[in-house]
PDB file of C-alpha atoms in Angstrom:
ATOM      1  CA  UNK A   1      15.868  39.299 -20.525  1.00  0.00           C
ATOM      2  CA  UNK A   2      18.467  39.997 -17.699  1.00  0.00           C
ATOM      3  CA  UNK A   3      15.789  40.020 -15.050  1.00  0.00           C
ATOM      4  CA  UNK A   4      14.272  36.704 -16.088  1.00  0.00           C
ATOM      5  CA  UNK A   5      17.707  34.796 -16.482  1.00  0.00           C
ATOM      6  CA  UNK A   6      18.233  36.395 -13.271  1.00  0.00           C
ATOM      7  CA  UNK A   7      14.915  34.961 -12.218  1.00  0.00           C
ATOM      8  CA  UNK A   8      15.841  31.695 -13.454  1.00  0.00           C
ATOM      9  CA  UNK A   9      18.976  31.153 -11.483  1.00  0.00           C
ATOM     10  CA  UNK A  10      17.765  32.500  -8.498  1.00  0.00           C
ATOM     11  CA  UNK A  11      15.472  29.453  -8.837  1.00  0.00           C
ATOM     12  CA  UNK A  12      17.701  26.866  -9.890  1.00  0.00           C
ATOM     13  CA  UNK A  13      20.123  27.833  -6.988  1.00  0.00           C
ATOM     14  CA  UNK A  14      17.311  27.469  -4.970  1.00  0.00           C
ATOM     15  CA  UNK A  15      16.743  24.170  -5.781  1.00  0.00           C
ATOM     16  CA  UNK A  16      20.587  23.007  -4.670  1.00  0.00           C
ATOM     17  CA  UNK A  17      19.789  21.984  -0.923  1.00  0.00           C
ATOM     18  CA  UNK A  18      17.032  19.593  -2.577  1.00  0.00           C
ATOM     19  CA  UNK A  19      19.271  18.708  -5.404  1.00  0.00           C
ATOM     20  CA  UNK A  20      22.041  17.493  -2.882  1.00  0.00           C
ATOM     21  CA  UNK A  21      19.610  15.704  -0.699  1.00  0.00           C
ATOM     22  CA  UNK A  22      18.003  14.077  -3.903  1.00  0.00           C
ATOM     23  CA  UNK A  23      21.305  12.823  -4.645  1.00  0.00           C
ATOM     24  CA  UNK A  24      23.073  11.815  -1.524  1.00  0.00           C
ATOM     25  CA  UNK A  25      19.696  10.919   0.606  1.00  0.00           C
ATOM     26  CA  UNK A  26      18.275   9.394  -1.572  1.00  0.00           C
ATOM     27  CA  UNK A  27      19.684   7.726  -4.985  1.00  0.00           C
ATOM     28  CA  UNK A  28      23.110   7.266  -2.937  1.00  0.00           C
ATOM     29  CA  UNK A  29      21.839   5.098  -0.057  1.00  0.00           C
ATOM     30  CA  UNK A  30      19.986   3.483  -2.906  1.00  0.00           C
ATOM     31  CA  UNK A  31      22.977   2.924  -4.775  1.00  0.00           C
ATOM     32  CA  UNK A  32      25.112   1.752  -1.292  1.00  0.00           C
ATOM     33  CA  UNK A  33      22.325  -1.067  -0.479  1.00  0.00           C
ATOM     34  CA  UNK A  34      22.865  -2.258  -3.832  1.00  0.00           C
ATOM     35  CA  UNK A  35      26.324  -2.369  -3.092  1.00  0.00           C
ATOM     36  CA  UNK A  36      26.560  -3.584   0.148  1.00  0.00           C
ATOM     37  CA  UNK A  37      23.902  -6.320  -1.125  1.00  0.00           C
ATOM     38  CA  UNK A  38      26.898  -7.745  -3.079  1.00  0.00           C
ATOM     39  CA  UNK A  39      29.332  -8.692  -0.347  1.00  0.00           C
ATOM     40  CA  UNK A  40      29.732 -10.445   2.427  1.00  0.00           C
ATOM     41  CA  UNK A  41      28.891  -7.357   5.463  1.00  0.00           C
ATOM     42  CA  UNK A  42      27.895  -9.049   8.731  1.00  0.00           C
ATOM     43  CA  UNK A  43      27.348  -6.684  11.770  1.00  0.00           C
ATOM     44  CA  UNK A  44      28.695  -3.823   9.911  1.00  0.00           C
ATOM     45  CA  UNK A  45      29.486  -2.803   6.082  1.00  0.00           C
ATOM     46  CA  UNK A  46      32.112  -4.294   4.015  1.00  0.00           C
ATOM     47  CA  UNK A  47      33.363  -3.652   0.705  1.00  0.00           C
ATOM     48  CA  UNK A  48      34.215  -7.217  -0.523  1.00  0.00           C
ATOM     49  CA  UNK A  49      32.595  -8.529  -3.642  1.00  0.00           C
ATOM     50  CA  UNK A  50      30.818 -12.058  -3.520  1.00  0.00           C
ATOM     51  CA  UNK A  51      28.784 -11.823  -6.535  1.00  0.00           C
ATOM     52  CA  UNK A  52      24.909 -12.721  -6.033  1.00  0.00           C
ATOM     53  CA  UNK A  53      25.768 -15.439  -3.380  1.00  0.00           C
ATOM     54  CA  UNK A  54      23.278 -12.975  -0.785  1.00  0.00           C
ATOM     55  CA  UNK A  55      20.703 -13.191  -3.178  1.00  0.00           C
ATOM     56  CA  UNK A  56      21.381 -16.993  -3.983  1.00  0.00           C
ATOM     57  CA  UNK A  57      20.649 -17.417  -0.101  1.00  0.00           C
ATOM     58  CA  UNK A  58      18.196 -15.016   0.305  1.00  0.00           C
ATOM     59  CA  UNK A  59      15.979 -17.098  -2.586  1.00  0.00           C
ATOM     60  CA  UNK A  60      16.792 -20.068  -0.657  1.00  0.00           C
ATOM     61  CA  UNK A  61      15.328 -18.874   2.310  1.00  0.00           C
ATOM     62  CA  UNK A  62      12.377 -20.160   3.615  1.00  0.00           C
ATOM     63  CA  UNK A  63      11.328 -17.547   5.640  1.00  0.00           C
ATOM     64  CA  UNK A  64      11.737 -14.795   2.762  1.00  0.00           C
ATOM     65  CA  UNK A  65       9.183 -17.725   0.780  1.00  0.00           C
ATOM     66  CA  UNK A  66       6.527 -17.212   3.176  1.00  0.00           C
ATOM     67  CA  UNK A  67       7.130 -13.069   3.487  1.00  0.00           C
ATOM     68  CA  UNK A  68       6.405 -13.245  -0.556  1.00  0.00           C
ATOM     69  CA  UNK A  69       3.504 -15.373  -0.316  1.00  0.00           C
ATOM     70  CA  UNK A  70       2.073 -13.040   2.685  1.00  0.00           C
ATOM     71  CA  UNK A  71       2.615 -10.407   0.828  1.00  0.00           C
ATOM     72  CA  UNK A  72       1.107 -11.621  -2.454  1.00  0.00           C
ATOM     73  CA  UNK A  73      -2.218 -12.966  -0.134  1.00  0.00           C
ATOM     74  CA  UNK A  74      -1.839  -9.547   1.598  1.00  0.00           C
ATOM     75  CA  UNK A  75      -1.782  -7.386  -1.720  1.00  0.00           C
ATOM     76  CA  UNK A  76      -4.878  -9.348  -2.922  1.00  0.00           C
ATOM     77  CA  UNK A  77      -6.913  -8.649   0.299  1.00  0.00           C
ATOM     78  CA  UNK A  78      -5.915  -5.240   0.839  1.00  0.00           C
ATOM     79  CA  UNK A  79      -5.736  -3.945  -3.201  1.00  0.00           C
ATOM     80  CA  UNK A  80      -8.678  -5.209  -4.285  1.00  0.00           C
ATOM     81  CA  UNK A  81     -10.754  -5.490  -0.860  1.00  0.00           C
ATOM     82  CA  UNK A  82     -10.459  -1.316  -0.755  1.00  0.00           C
ATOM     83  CA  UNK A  83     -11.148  -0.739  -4.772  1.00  0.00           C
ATOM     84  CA  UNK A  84     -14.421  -2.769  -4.180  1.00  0.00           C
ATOM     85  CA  UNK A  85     -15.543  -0.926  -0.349  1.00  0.00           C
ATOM     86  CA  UNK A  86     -14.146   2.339  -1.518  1.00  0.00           C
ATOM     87  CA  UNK A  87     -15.929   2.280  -4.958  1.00  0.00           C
ATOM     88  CA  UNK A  88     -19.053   1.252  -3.006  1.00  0.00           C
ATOM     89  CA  UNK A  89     -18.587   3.830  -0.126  1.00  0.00           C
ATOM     90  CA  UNK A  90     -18.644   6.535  -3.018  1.00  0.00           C
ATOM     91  CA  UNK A  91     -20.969   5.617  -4.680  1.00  0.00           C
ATOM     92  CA  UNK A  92     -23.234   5.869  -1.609  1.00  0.00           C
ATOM     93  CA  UNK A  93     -22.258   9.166  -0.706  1.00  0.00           C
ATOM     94  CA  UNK A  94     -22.905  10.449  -4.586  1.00  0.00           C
ATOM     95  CA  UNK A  95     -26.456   9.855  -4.216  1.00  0.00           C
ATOM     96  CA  UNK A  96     -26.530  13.236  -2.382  1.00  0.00           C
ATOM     97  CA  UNK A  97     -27.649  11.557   1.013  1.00  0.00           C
ATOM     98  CA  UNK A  98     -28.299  13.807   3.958  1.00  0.00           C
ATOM     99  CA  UNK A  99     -25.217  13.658   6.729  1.00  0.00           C
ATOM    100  CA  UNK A 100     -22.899  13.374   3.834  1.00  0.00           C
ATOM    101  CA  UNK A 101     -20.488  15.200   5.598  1.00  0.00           C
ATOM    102  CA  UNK A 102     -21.030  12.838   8.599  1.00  0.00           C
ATOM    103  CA  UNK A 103     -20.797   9.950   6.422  1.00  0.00           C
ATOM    104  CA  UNK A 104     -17.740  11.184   4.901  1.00  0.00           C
ATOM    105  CA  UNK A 105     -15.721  11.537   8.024  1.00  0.00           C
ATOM    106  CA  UNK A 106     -16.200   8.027   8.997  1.00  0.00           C
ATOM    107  CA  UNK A 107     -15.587   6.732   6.306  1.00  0.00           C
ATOM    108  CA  UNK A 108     -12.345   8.634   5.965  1.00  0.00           C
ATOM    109  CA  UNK A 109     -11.259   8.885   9.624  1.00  0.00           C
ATOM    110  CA  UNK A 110      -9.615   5.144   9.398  1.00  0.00           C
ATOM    111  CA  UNK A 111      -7.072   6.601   7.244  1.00  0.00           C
ATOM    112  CA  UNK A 112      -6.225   9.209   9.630  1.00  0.00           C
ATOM    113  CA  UNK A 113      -4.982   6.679  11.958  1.00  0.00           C
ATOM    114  CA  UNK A 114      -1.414   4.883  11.112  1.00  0.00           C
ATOM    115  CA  UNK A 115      -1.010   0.937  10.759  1.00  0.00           C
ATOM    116  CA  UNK A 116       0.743   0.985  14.350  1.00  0.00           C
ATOM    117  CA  UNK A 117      -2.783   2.152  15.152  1.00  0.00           C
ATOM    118  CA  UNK A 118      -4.756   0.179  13.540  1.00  0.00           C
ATOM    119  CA  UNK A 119      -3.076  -2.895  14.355  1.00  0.00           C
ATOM    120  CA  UNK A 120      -3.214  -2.562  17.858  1.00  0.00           C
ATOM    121  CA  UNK A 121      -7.027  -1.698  17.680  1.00  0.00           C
ATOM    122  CA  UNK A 122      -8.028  -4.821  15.436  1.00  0.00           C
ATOM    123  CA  UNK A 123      -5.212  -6.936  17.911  1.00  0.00           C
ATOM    124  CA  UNK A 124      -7.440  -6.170  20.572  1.00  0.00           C
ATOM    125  CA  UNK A 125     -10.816  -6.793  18.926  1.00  0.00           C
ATOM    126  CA  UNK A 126      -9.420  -9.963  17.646  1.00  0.00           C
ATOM    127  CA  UNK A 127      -7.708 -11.040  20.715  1.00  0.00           C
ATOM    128  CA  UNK A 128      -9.863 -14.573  22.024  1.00  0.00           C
ATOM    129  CA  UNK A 129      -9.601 -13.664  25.397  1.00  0.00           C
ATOM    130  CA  UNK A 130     -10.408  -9.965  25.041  1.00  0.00           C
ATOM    131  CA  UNK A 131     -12.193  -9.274  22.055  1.00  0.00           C
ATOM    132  CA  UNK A 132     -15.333 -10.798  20.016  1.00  0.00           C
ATOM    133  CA  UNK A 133     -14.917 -13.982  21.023  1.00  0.00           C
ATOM    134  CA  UNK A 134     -15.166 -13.692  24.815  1.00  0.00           C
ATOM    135  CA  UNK A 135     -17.722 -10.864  24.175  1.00  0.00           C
ATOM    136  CA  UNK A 136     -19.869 -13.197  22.165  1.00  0.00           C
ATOM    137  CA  UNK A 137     -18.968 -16.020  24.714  1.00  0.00           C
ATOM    138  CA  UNK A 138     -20.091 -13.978  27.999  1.00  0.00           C
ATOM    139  CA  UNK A 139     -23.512 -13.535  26.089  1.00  0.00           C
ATOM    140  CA  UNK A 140     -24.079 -17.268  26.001  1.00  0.00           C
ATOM    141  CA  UNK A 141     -23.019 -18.969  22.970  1.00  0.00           C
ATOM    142  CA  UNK A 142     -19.874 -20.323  24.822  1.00  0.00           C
ATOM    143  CA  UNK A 143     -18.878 -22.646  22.054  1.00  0.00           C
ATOM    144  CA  UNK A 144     -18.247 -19.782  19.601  1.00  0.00           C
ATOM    145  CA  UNK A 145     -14.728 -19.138  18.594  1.00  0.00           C
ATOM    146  CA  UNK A 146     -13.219 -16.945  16.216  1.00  0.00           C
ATOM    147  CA  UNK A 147      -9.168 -17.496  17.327  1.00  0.00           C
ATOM    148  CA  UNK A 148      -7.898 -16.680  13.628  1.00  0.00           C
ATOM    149  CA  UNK A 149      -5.536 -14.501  15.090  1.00  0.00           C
ATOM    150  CA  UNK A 150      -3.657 -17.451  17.064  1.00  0.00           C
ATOM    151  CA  UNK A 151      -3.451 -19.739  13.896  1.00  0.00           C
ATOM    152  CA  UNK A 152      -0.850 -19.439  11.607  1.00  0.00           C
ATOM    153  CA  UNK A 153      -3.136 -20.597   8.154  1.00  0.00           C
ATOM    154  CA  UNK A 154      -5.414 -17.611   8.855  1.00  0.00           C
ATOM    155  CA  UNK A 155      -4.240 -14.724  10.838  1.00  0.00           C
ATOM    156  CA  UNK A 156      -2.569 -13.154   7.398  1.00  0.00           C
ATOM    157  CA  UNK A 157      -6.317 -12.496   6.188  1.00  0.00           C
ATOM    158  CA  UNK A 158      -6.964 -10.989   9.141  1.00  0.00           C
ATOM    159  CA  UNK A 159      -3.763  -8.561   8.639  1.00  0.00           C
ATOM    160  CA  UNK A 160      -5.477  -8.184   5.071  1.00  0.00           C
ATOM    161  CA  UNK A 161      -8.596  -7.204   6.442  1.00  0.00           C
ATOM    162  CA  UNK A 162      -7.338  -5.046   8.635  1.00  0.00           C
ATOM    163  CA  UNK A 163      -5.061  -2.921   6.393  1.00  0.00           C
ATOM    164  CA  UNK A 164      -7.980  -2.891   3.972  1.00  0.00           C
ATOM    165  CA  UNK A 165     -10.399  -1.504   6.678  1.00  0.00           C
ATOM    166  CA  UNK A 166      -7.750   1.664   7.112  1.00  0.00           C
ATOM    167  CA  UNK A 167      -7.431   2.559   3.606  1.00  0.00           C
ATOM    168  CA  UNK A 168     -10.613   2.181   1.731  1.00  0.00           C
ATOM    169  CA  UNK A 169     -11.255   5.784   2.890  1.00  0.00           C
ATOM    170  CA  UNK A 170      -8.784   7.047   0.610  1.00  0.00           C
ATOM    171  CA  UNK A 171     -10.545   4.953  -2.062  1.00  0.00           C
ATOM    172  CA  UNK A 172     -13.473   6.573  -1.345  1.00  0.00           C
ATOM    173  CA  UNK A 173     -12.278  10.095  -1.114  1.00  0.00           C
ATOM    174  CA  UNK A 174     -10.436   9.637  -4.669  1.00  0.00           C
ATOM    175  CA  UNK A 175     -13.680   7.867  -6.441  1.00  0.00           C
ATOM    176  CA  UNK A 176     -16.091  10.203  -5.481  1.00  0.00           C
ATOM    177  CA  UNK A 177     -13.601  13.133  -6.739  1.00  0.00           C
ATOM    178  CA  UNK A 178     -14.576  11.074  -9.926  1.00  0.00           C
ATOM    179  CA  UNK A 179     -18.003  10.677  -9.916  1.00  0.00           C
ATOM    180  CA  UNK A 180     -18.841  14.036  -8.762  1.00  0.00           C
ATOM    181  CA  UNK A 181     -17.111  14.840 -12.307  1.00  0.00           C
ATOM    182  CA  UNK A 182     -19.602  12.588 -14.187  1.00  0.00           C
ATOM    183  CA  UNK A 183     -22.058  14.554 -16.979  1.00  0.00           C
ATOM    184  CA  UNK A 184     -25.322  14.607 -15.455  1.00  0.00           C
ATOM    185  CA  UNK A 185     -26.434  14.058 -18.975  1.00  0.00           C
ATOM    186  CA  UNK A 186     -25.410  10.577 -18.656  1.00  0.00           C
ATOM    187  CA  UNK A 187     -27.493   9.889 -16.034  1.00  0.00           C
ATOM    188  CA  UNK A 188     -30.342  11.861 -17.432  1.00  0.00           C
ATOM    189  CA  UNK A 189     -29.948   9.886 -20.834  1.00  0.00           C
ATOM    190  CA  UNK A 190     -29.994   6.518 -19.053  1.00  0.00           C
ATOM    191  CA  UNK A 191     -33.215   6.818 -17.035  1.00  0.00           C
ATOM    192  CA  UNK A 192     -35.025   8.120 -20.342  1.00  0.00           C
ATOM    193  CA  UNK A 193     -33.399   5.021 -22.096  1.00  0.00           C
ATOM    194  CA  UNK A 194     -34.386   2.683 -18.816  1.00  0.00           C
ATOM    195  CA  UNK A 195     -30.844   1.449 -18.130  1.00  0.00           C
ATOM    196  CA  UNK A 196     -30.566   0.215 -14.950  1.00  0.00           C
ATOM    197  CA  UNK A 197     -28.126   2.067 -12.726  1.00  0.00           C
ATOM    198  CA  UNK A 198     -25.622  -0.771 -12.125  1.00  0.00           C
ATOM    199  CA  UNK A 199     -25.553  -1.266 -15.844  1.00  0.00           C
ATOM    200  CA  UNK A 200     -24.604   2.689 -16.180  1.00  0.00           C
ATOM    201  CA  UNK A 201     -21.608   2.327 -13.654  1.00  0.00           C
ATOM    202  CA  UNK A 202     -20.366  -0.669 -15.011  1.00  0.00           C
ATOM    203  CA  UNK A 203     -20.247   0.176 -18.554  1.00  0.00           C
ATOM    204  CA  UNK A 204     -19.818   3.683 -18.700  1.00  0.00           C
ATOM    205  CA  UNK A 205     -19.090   5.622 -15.210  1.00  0.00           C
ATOM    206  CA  UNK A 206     -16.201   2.886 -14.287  1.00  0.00           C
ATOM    207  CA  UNK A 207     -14.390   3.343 -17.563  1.00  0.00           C
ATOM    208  CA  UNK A 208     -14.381   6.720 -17.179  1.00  0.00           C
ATOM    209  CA  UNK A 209     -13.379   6.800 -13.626  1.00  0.00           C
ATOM    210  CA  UNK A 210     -10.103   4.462 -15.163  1.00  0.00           C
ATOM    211  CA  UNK A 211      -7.169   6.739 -14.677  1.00  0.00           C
ATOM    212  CA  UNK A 212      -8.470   7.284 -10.666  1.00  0.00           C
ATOM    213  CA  UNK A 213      -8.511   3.565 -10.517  1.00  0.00           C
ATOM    214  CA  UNK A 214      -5.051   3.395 -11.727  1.00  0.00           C
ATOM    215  CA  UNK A 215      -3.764   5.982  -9.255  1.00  0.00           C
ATOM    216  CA  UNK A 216      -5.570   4.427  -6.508  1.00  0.00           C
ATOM    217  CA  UNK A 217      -4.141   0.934  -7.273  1.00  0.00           C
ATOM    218  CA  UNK A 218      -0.748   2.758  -7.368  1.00  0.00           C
ATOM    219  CA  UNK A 219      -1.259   4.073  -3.857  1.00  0.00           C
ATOM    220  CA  UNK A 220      -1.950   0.990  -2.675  1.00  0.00           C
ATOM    221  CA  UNK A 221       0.515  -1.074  -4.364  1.00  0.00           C
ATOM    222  CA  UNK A 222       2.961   0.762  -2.803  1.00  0.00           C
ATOM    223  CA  UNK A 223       1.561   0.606   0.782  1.00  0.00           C
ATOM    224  CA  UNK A 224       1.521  -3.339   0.349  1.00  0.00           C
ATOM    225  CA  UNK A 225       5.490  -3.466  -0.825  1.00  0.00           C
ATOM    226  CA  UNK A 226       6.481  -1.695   2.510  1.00  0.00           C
ATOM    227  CA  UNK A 227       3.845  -3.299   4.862  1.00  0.00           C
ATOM    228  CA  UNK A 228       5.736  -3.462   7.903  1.00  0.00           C
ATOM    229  CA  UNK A 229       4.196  -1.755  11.262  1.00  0.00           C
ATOM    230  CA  UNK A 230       0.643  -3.022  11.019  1.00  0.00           C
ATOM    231  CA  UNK A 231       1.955  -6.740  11.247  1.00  0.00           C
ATOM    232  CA  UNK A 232       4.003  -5.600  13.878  1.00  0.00           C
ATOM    233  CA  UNK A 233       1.273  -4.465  15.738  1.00  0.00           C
ATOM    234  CA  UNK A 234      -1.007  -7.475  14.920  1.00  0.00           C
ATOM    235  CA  UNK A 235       0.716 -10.290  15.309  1.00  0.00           C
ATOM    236  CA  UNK A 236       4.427  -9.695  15.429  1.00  0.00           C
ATOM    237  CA  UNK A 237       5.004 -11.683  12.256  1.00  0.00           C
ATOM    238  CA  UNK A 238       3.795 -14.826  14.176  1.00  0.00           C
ATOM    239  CA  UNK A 239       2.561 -17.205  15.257  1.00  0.00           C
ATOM    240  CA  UNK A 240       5.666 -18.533  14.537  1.00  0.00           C
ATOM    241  CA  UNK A 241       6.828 -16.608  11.212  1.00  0.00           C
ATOM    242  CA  UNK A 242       3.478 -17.611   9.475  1.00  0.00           C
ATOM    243  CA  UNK A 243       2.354 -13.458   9.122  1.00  0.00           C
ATOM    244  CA  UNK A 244       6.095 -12.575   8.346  1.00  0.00           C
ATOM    245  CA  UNK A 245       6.333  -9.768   5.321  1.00  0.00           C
ATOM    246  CA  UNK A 246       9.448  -9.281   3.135  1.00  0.00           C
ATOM    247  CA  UNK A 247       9.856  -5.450   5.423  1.00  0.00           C
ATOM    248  CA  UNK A 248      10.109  -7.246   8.569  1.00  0.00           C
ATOM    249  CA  UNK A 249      12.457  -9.512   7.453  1.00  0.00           C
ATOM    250  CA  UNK A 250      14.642  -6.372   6.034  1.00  0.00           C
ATOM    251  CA  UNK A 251      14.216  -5.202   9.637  1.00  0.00           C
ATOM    252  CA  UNK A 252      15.427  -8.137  11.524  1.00  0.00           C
ATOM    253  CA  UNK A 253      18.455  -9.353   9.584  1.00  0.00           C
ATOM    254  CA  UNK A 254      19.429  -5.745   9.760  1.00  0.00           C
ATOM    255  CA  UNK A 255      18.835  -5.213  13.518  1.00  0.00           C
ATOM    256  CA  UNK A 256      18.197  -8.179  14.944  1.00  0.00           C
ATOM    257  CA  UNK A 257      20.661 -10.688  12.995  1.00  0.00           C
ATOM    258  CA  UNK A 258      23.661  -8.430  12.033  1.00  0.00           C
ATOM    259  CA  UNK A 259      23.375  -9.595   8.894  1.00  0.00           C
ATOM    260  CA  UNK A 260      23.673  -6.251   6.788  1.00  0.00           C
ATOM    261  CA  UNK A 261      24.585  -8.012   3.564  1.00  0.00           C
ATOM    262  CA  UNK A 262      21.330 -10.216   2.954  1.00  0.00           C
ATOM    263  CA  UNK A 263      19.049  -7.329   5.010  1.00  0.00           C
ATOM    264  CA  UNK A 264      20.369  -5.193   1.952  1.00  0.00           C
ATOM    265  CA  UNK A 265      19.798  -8.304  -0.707  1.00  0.00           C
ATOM    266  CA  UNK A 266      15.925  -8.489   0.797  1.00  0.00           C
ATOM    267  CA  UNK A 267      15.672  -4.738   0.203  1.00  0.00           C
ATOM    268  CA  UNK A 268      16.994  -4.651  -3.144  1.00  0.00           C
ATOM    269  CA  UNK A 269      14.616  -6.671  -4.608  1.00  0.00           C
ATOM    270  CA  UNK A 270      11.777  -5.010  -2.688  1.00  0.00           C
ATOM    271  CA  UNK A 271      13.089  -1.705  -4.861  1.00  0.00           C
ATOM    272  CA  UNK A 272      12.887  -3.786  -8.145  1.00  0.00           C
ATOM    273  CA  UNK A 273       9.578  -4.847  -6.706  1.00  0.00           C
ATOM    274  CA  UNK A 274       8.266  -1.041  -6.672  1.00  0.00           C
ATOM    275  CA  UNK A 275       9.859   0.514  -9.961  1.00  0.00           C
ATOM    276  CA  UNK A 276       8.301  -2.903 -11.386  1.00  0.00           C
ATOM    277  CA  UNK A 277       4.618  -1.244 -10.061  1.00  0.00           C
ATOM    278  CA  UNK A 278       5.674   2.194 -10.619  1.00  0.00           C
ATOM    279  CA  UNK A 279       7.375   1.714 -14.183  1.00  0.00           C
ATOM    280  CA  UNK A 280       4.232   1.787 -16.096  1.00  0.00           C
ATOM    281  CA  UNK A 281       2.229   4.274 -14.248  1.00  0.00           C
ATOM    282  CA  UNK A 282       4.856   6.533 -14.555  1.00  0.00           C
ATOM    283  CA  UNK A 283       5.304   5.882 -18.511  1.00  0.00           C
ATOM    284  CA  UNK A 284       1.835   6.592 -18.890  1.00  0.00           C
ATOM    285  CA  UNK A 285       1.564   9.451 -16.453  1.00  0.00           C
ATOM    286  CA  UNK A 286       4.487  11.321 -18.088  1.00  0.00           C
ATOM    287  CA  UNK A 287       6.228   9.981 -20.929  1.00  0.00           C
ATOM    288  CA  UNK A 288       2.972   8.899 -22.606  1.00  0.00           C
ATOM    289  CA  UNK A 289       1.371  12.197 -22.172  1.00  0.00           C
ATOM    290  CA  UNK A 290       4.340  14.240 -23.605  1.00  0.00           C
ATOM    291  CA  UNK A 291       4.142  12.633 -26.245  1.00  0.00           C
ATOM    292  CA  UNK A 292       0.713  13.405 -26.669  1.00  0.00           C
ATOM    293  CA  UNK A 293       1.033  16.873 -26.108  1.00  0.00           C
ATOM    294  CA  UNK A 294       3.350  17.316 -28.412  1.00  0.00           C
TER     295      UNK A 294
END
């Protein structure tokens, strides 16, 4: 018994370093934002109290209006835009095509790339004078335009697009993790029983495959709250503030502004904003199943 208590504190003393960066790292600058949300800190921290008057004018705000409707036409694009091309991308390479492997890696190698990446890349394809437009222009067709970039109703779809063009890869590489799992059987079954094959995946492979969907949607839920670099890259929050995301404005009254108080407001309710998306996953990935197990 000696060795194994031994064992166990070896382990748990260990785990101290992690413990202390755990607490300090991470829950205390959590805690200190809150904090600091609460007073009246300009260029640097102050330890006043002012009640919720930062979050009064941070909901007043017109420009933190438009970051939460970007990000809600944003999340929409990019969530469900990569559930529907990933699920399709995987279900293309389960068919057992040859190149697989080929396929697989281009699919996938969008993801390897960061949203500073990406956004530069689809800034440049998009850009009038340098991308499709003038290459579609120099082959004759000089009255096409495609400027959505430049205009402020359209160039957060774009950003959508984008983001959802990096990530469906990881889609894909989590879905067809699931359907390689699938009973054969099933498949087998259906063709004797002449059920079409989209009629099999929606009814009984996408059910199955709903716990993957959940994690995926997870993922990306939490990619969308702290979108921040690929609009930077794209279109610098502009034209005008019309692409501007709740992260960038975190970013600029912290930096930019010197306003640390209603920087740490914005940021606040971006971390009610995740344990809002995480909450039930994490119920149901561990409370939920203890309680099952037990």
């Amino acid at each position: 018994m000696k060795p194994l208590r031994l064992r166990r504190l070896s382990a748990q003393v260990a785990l101290v370093p992690t413990w202390i960066i755990v607490i300090f790292a991470y829950i205390g600058t959590i805690l200190w934002t809150i904090r600091i949300s609460f007073t009246s800190s300009g260029i640097l921290p102050k330890y006043d109290f002012v009640g919720f008057k930062q979050y009064d004018r941070l909901f007043q705000s017109s420009r933190w209006t438009i970051s939460v409707e970007n990000l809600a036409i944003f999340g929409l694009i990019f969530v469900i835009g990569c559930l529907v091309l990933g699920f399709l991308m995987a279900v293309f390479l389960d068919q057992r095509i040859k190149g697989e492997g080929i396929f697989r890696t281009i699919f996938l190698y969008p993801y390897a790339m960061s949203f500073i990446v990406t956004g530069l890349v689809w800034a440049w394809i998009l850009n009038p004078t340098l991308g499709i437009q003038q290459a579609v222009q120099n082959w004759g067709w000089n009255g096409f335009t495609f400027d959505w970039l430049s205009r402020g109703d359209r160039a957060i779809y774009l950003v959508g697009f984008a983001g959802m063009w990096q990530s469906a890869g990881l889609v894909m590489a989590i879905l067809l993790a699931g359907l390689r799992g699938v009973d054969e059987d099933i498949w087998k079954a259906a063709r004797v029983d002449g059920i079409p094959p989209w009629r099999v995946y929606l009814s009984i492979v996408i059910p199955m495959l709903s716990s993957m969907f959940v994690t995926a949607v997870v993922l990306l839920a939490i990619a969308v709250v702290k979108v921040y670099d690929i609009v930077v890259a794209m279109t610098g929050g502009g034209p005008g503030i019309s692409t501007e995301v709740p992260a960038k404005f975190v970013i600029d009254y912290l930096f930019n502004r010197q306003n640390i108080a209603l920087a740490t407001a914005a940021a606040s309710v971006m971390f009610v904003a995740v344990l809002v998306v995480l909450g039930p996953w994490l119920y149901n990935q561990y409370f939920r199943q203890d309680r099952r197990a037990s």
